[in-house]
Amino acid sequence: MENLFLPLHNIESKDWELRNKGLIRILEIGFRTGENIKYYPKNCHLLVVDRNVYIQSYLDSNPNLTNNVNLENVFVLSGESLKAISDNSVDAVVGTYVLCTATRVDQLLSEIKRVLTPKGLYFFLEHNPEPQNTFLHKVQNILTITKLWPIIFDGCHLNRRTEQDIKAAQFSDLTYQFITVSSDHNMFSRFIRTHVIGSAIK
């Protein structure tokens, strides 16, 4: 994960006030417990978007979590509509495991492009289905189509090929790779082995 976010430390903000201070503005969609924040440049400005109505309470009860960043704002939103965030206003967008739960993936990616500054960076990590005709792929399809998995895991779809969705969004440049993650963490992680990790430029 650390390697994914290394380019964050080389970005020059399009906001002249931030640029003069050597800082950037990051939008993270799907903040959850803040597991990515340790990779962010010190004192960067951070906007948080999360569907969890208790996200602000969580942040308030964990003040040390955001000690190294300037938390600009927290929005309880789904991500498909980032209307509270201006066009061309963030230097980077981070989304880890958010496309799988989106109601409209195309709309979410369109919103990401809208709020990014010109040449802004989108960093992503998403799980992907196994190759077709494999037993696990069939299981992933069944669990998703029957809605059993989405009901348990907040709308998550196991059969969504997220790299194809990102390609369809037509970023000016796209770099990604597939990785296999150990499935021994818990019984549910056995159904999610293949992940796609990468970045895209607006």
mmCIF file of C-alpha atoms in Angstrom:
data_model
loop_
_atom_site.group_PDB
_atom_site.id
_atom_site.type_symbol
_atom_site.label_atom_id
_atom_site.label_comp_id
_atom_site.label_asym_id
_atom_site.label_seq_id
_atom_site.Cartn_x
_atom_site.Cartn_y
_atom_site.Cartn_z
ATOM 1 C CA MET A 1 0.000 0.000 0.000
ATOM 2 C CA GLU A 2 2.791 2.415 0.838
ATOM 3 C CA ASN A 3 4.132 2.243 -2.724
ATOM 4 C CA LEU A 4 0.701 3.107 -4.137
ATOM 5 C CA PHE A 5 0.639 6.405 -2.266
ATOM 6 C CA LEU A 6 4.275 7.473 -2.799
ATOM 7 C CA PRO A 7 3.312 9.831 -5.691
ATOM 8 C CA LEU A 8 1.244 11.860 -3.209
ATOM 9 C CA HIS A 9 4.505 13.232 -1.852
ATOM 10 C CA ASN A 10 5.520 14.615 -5.260
ATOM 11 C CA ILE A 11 2.294 16.406 -6.200
ATOM 12 C CA GLU A 12 2.287 20.176 -6.585
ATOM 13 C CA SER A 13 -1.087 21.626 -5.647
ATOM 14 C CA LYS A 14 -3.120 23.636 -8.138
ATOM 15 C CA ASP A 15 -4.345 25.743 -5.201
ATOM 16 C CA TRP A 16 -1.774 28.544 -5.058
ATOM 17 C CA GLU A 17 -2.162 29.034 -1.297
ATOM 18 C CA LEU A 18 -1.455 25.368 -0.623
ATOM 19 C CA ARG A 19 1.289 25.255 -3.247
ATOM 20 C CA ASN A 20 3.128 28.151 -1.581
ATOM 21 C CA LYS A 21 3.116 26.141 1.655
ATOM 22 C CA GLY A 22 4.202 22.913 -0.048
ATOM 23 C CA LEU A 23 0.866 21.262 0.743
ATOM 24 C CA ILE A 24 -1.835 19.451 -1.227
ATOM 25 C CA ARG A 25 -5.551 18.694 -0.831
ATOM 26 C CA ILE A 26 -6.695 15.064 -0.741
ATOM 27 C CA LEU A 27 -10.241 13.706 -0.891
ATOM 28 C CA GLU A 28 -10.743 10.239 0.541
ATOM 29 C CA ILE A 29 -13.957 8.420 -0.321
ATOM 30 C CA GLY A 30 -14.829 5.614 2.071
ATOM 31 C CA PHE A 31 -12.623 6.641 4.999
ATOM 32 C CA ARG A 32 -13.801 3.838 7.331
ATOM 33 C CA THR A 33 -11.228 3.573 10.172
ATOM 34 C CA GLY A 34 -8.609 5.772 8.513
ATOM 35 C CA GLU A 35 -6.208 2.997 7.560
ATOM 36 C CA ASN A 36 -4.766 5.050 4.656
ATOM 37 C CA ILE A 37 -4.034 8.231 6.555
ATOM 38 C CA LYS A 38 -0.570 7.109 7.654
ATOM 39 C CA TYR A 39 0.550 7.234 4.018
ATOM 40 C CA TYR A 40 -0.484 10.857 3.438
ATOM 41 C CA PRO A 41 1.966 13.784 3.334
ATOM 42 C CA LYS A 42 2.279 15.557 6.675
ATOM 43 C CA ASN A 43 -0.057 18.551 7.090
ATOM 44 C CA CYS A 44 -1.907 17.858 3.823
ATOM 45 C CA HIS A 45 -5.489 19.129 3.697
ATOM 46 C CA LEU A 46 -7.981 16.279 3.853
ATOM 47 C CA LEU A 47 -11.633 16.027 2.889
ATOM 48 C CA VAL A 48 -13.456 12.904 4.050
ATOM 49 C CA VAL A 49 -16.505 11.380 2.354
ATOM 50 C CA ASP A 50 -18.145 8.367 3.976
ATOM 51 C CA ARG A 51 -21.626 6.849 4.001
ATOM 52 C CA ASN A 52 -21.376 6.063 7.716
ATOM 53 C CA VAL A 53 -23.553 8.529 9.632
ATOM 54 C CA TYR A 54 -21.298 8.004 12.658
ATOM 55 C CA ILE A 55 -18.071 8.963 10.863
ATOM 56 C CA GLN A 56 -17.830 12.345 12.617
ATOM 57 C CA SER A 57 -18.384 10.718 16.010
ATOM 58 C CA TYR A 58 -15.679 8.192 15.191
ATOM 59 C CA LEU A 59 -13.220 10.958 14.282
ATOM 60 C CA ASP A 60 -14.131 12.964 17.379
ATOM 61 C CA SER A 61 -13.445 9.959 19.594
ATOM 62 C CA ASN A 62 -10.100 9.281 17.856
ATOM 63 C CA PRO A 63 -8.475 12.732 17.696
ATOM 64 C CA ASN A 64 -4.951 11.347 17.335
ATOM 65 C CA LEU A 65 -5.902 9.732 14.041
ATOM 66 C CA THR A 66 -5.819 13.039 12.172
ATOM 67 C CA ASN A 67 -2.958 14.675 14.067
ATOM 68 C CA ASN A 68 -0.679 14.774 11.035
ATOM 69 C CA VAL A 69 -3.209 16.219 8.572
ATOM 70 C CA ASN A 70 -5.451 19.270 8.338
ATOM 71 C CA LEU A 71 -8.969 17.852 8.338
ATOM 72 C CA GLU A 72 -10.904 20.396 6.259
ATOM 73 C CA ASN A 73 -14.320 18.797 6.243
ATOM 74 C CA VAL A 74 -16.264 15.570 6.710
ATOM 75 C CA PHE A 75 -19.234 14.760 4.474
ATOM 76 C CA VAL A 76 -21.751 11.971 4.996
ATOM 77 C CA LEU A 77 -22.287 11.102 1.340
ATOM 78 C CA SER A 78 -22.358 8.000 -0.829
ATOM 79 C CA GLY A 79 -19.752 9.200 -3.319
ATOM 80 C CA GLU A 80 -22.027 9.085 -6.371
ATOM 81 C CA SER A 81 -22.879 12.712 -5.615
ATOM 82 C CA LEU A 82 -20.046 14.903 -4.381
ATOM 83 C CA LYS A 83 -22.083 18.086 -4.855
ATOM 84 C CA ALA A 84 -20.630 19.580 -1.678
ATOM 85 C CA ILE A 85 -17.173 19.592 -3.311
ATOM 86 C CA SER A 86 -16.279 22.112 -6.019
ATOM 87 C CA ASP A 87 -15.070 21.292 -9.528
ATOM 88 C CA ASN A 88 -11.285 21.028 -9.977
ATOM 89 C CA SER A 89 -10.656 21.511 -6.262
ATOM 90 C CA VAL A 90 -8.722 18.447 -5.026
ATOM 91 C CA ASP A 91 -5.236 17.384 -6.066
ATOM 92 C CA ALA A 92 -5.797 13.697 -5.360
ATOM 93 C CA VAL A 93 -8.689 11.324 -4.693
ATOM 94 C CA VAL A 94 -8.241 8.110 -2.741
ATOM 95 C CA GLY A 95 -10.787 5.299 -2.892
ATOM 96 C CA THR A 96 -10.138 1.856 -1.449
ATOM 97 C CA TYR A 97 -12.903 -0.730 -1.709
ATOM 98 C CA VAL A 98 -15.609 1.760 -2.672
ATOM 99 C CA LEU A 99 -16.505 0.857 -6.276
ATOM 100 C CA CYS A 100 -17.810 -2.542 -5.195
ATOM 101 C CA THR A 101 -20.575 -0.915 -3.129
ATOM 102 C CA ALA A 102 -21.487 1.956 -5.456
ATOM 103 C CA THR A 103 -25.018 2.012 -6.848
ATOM 104 C CA ARG A 104 -23.755 3.802 -9.968
ATOM 105 C CA VAL A 105 -20.046 3.136 -10.539
ATOM 106 C CA ASP A 106 -19.969 5.286 -13.670
ATOM 107 C CA GLN A 107 -21.462 8.226 -11.786
ATOM 108 C CA LEU A 108 -19.006 7.879 -8.908
ATOM 109 C CA LEU A 109 -16.041 7.864 -11.299
ATOM 110 C CA SER A 110 -17.488 10.844 -13.146
ATOM 111 C CA GLU A 111 -17.701 12.742 -9.860
ATOM 112 C CA ILE A 112 -14.101 11.827 -9.053
ATOM 113 C CA LYS A 113 -12.987 13.285 -12.381
ATOM 114 C CA ARG A 114 -15.073 16.412 -11.818
ATOM 115 C CA VAL A 115 -13.570 17.318 -8.449
ATOM 116 C CA LEU A 116 -9.983 16.503 -9.442
ATOM 117 C CA THR A 117 -7.779 19.343 -10.595
ATOM 118 C CA PRO A 118 -6.367 19.090 -14.138
ATOM 119 C CA LYS A 119 -3.812 16.237 -14.110
ATOM 120 C CA GLY A 120 -5.004 15.329 -10.609
ATOM 121 C CA LEU A 121 -4.448 11.755 -9.426
ATOM 122 C CA TYR A 122 -6.968 9.069 -8.475
ATOM 123 C CA PHE A 123 -5.590 6.219 -6.350
ATOM 124 C CA PHE A 124 -7.587 3.008 -6.042
ATOM 125 C CA LEU A 125 -7.561 -0.453 -4.532
ATOM 126 C CA GLU A 126 -10.500 -2.710 -5.306
ATOM 127 C CA HIS A 127 -11.220 -6.432 -5.210
ATOM 128 C CA ASN A 128 -11.966 -8.230 -8.467
ATOM 129 C CA PRO A 129 -13.722 -11.487 -9.330
ATOM 130 C CA GLU A 130 -11.711 -14.592 -10.093
ATOM 131 C CA PRO A 131 -11.268 -15.747 -13.714
ATOM 132 C CA GLN A 132 -14.373 -17.089 -15.383
ATOM 133 C CA ASN A 133 -14.962 -20.834 -15.335
ATOM 134 C CA THR A 134 -13.272 -21.154 -11.934
ATOM 135 C CA PHE A 135 -15.208 -22.545 -8.992
ATOM 136 C CA LEU A 136 -14.601 -19.431 -6.899
ATOM 137 C CA HIS A 137 -15.918 -17.192 -9.691
ATOM 138 C CA LYS A 138 -19.152 -19.180 -9.717
ATOM 139 C CA VAL A 139 -19.428 -18.870 -5.945
ATOM 140 C CA GLN A 140 -18.830 -15.104 -6.161
ATOM 141 C CA ASN A 141 -21.583 -14.803 -8.764
ATOM 142 C CA ILE A 142 -24.057 -16.809 -6.706
ATOM 143 C CA LEU A 143 -23.350 -14.861 -3.522
ATOM 144 C CA THR A 144 -23.826 -11.565 -5.376
ATOM 145 C CA ILE A 145 -26.841 -12.438 -7.547
ATOM 146 C CA THR A 146 -28.741 -13.880 -4.594
ATOM 147 C CA LYS A 147 -27.895 -10.619 -2.737
ATOM 148 C CA LEU A 148 -26.614 -12.626 0.224
ATOM 149 C CA TRP A 149 -23.170 -10.986 0.126
ATOM 150 C CA PRO A 150 -24.436 -7.435 -0.572
ATOM 151 C CA ILE A 151 -26.866 -7.671 2.358
ATOM 152 C CA ILE A 152 -24.146 -8.798 4.768
ATOM 153 C CA PHE A 153 -21.425 -6.466 3.470
ATOM 154 C CA ASP A 154 -23.155 -3.132 2.901
ATOM 155 C CA GLY A 155 -23.919 -3.520 -0.807
ATOM 156 C CA CYS A 156 -20.600 -5.090 -1.841
ATOM 157 C CA HIS A 157 -20.610 -6.901 -5.212
ATOM 158 C CA LEU A 158 -18.123 -9.740 -5.627
ATOM 159 C CA ASN A 159 -18.575 -10.010 -9.396
ATOM 160 C CA ARG A 160 -17.752 -6.415 -10.380
ATOM 161 C CA ARG A 161 -14.763 -5.985 -12.725
ATOM 162 C CA THR A 162 -13.708 -2.611 -11.419
ATOM 163 C CA GLU A 163 -10.703 -2.157 -13.706
ATOM 164 C CA GLN A 164 -13.090 -2.192 -16.671
ATOM 165 C CA ASP A 165 -15.235 0.475 -15.030
ATOM 166 C CA ILE A 166 -12.181 2.672 -14.443
ATOM 167 C CA LYS A 167 -11.072 2.181 -18.058
ATOM 168 C CA ALA A 168 -14.531 3.202 -19.247
ATOM 169 C CA ALA A 169 -14.240 6.460 -17.288
ATOM 170 C CA GLN A 170 -11.571 7.544 -19.797
ATOM 171 C CA PHE A 171 -8.920 9.070 -17.591
ATOM 172 C CA SER A 172 -6.031 10.537 -19.564
ATOM 173 C CA ASP A 173 -3.681 7.887 -18.176
ATOM 174 C CA LEU A 174 -4.221 4.685 -16.216
ATOM 175 C CA THR A 175 -1.766 2.331 -14.517
ATOM 176 C CA TYR A 176 -2.805 -0.759 -12.579
ATOM 177 C CA GLN A 177 -1.847 -4.293 -11.659
ATOM 178 C CA PHE A 178 -3.552 -7.324 -10.198
ATOM 179 C CA ILE A 179 -2.372 -8.724 -6.890
ATOM 180 C CA THR A 180 -3.345 -11.802 -4.912
ATOM 181 C CA VAL A 181 -3.995 -11.330 -1.223
ATOM 182 C CA SER A 182 -3.698 -14.182 1.268
ATOM 183 C CA SER A 183 -7.110 -15.614 2.091
ATOM 184 C CA ASP A 184 -6.192 -16.845 5.579
ATOM 185 C CA HIS A 185 -7.199 -13.665 7.420
ATOM 186 C CA ASN A 186 -10.769 -14.807 8.065
ATOM 187 C CA MET A 187 -13.385 -17.047 6.508
ATOM 188 C CA PHE A 188 -14.910 -14.217 4.458
ATOM 189 C CA SER A 189 -11.602 -13.112 2.921
ATOM 190 C CA ARG A 190 -11.385 -16.507 1.220
ATOM 191 C CA PHE A 191 -13.976 -15.230 -1.249
ATOM 192 C CA ILE A 192 -11.856 -12.180 -2.153
ATOM 193 C CA ARG A 193 -8.376 -13.060 -3.373
ATOM 194 C CA THR A 194 -7.725 -10.973 -6.489
ATOM 195 C CA HIS A 195 -7.353 -7.203 -6.164
ATOM 196 C CA VAL A 196 -6.627 -4.414 -8.621
ATOM 197 C CA ILE A 197 -4.401 -1.588 -7.437
ATOM 198 C CA GLY A 198 -3.294 1.512 -9.332
ATOM 199 C CA SER A 199 -3.712 5.167 -10.182
ATOM 200 C CA ALA A 200 -5.259 7.290 -12.899
ATOM 201 C CA ILE A 201 -4.634 10.833 -14.109
ATOM 202 C CA LYS A 202 -7.515 13.166 -14.965
#
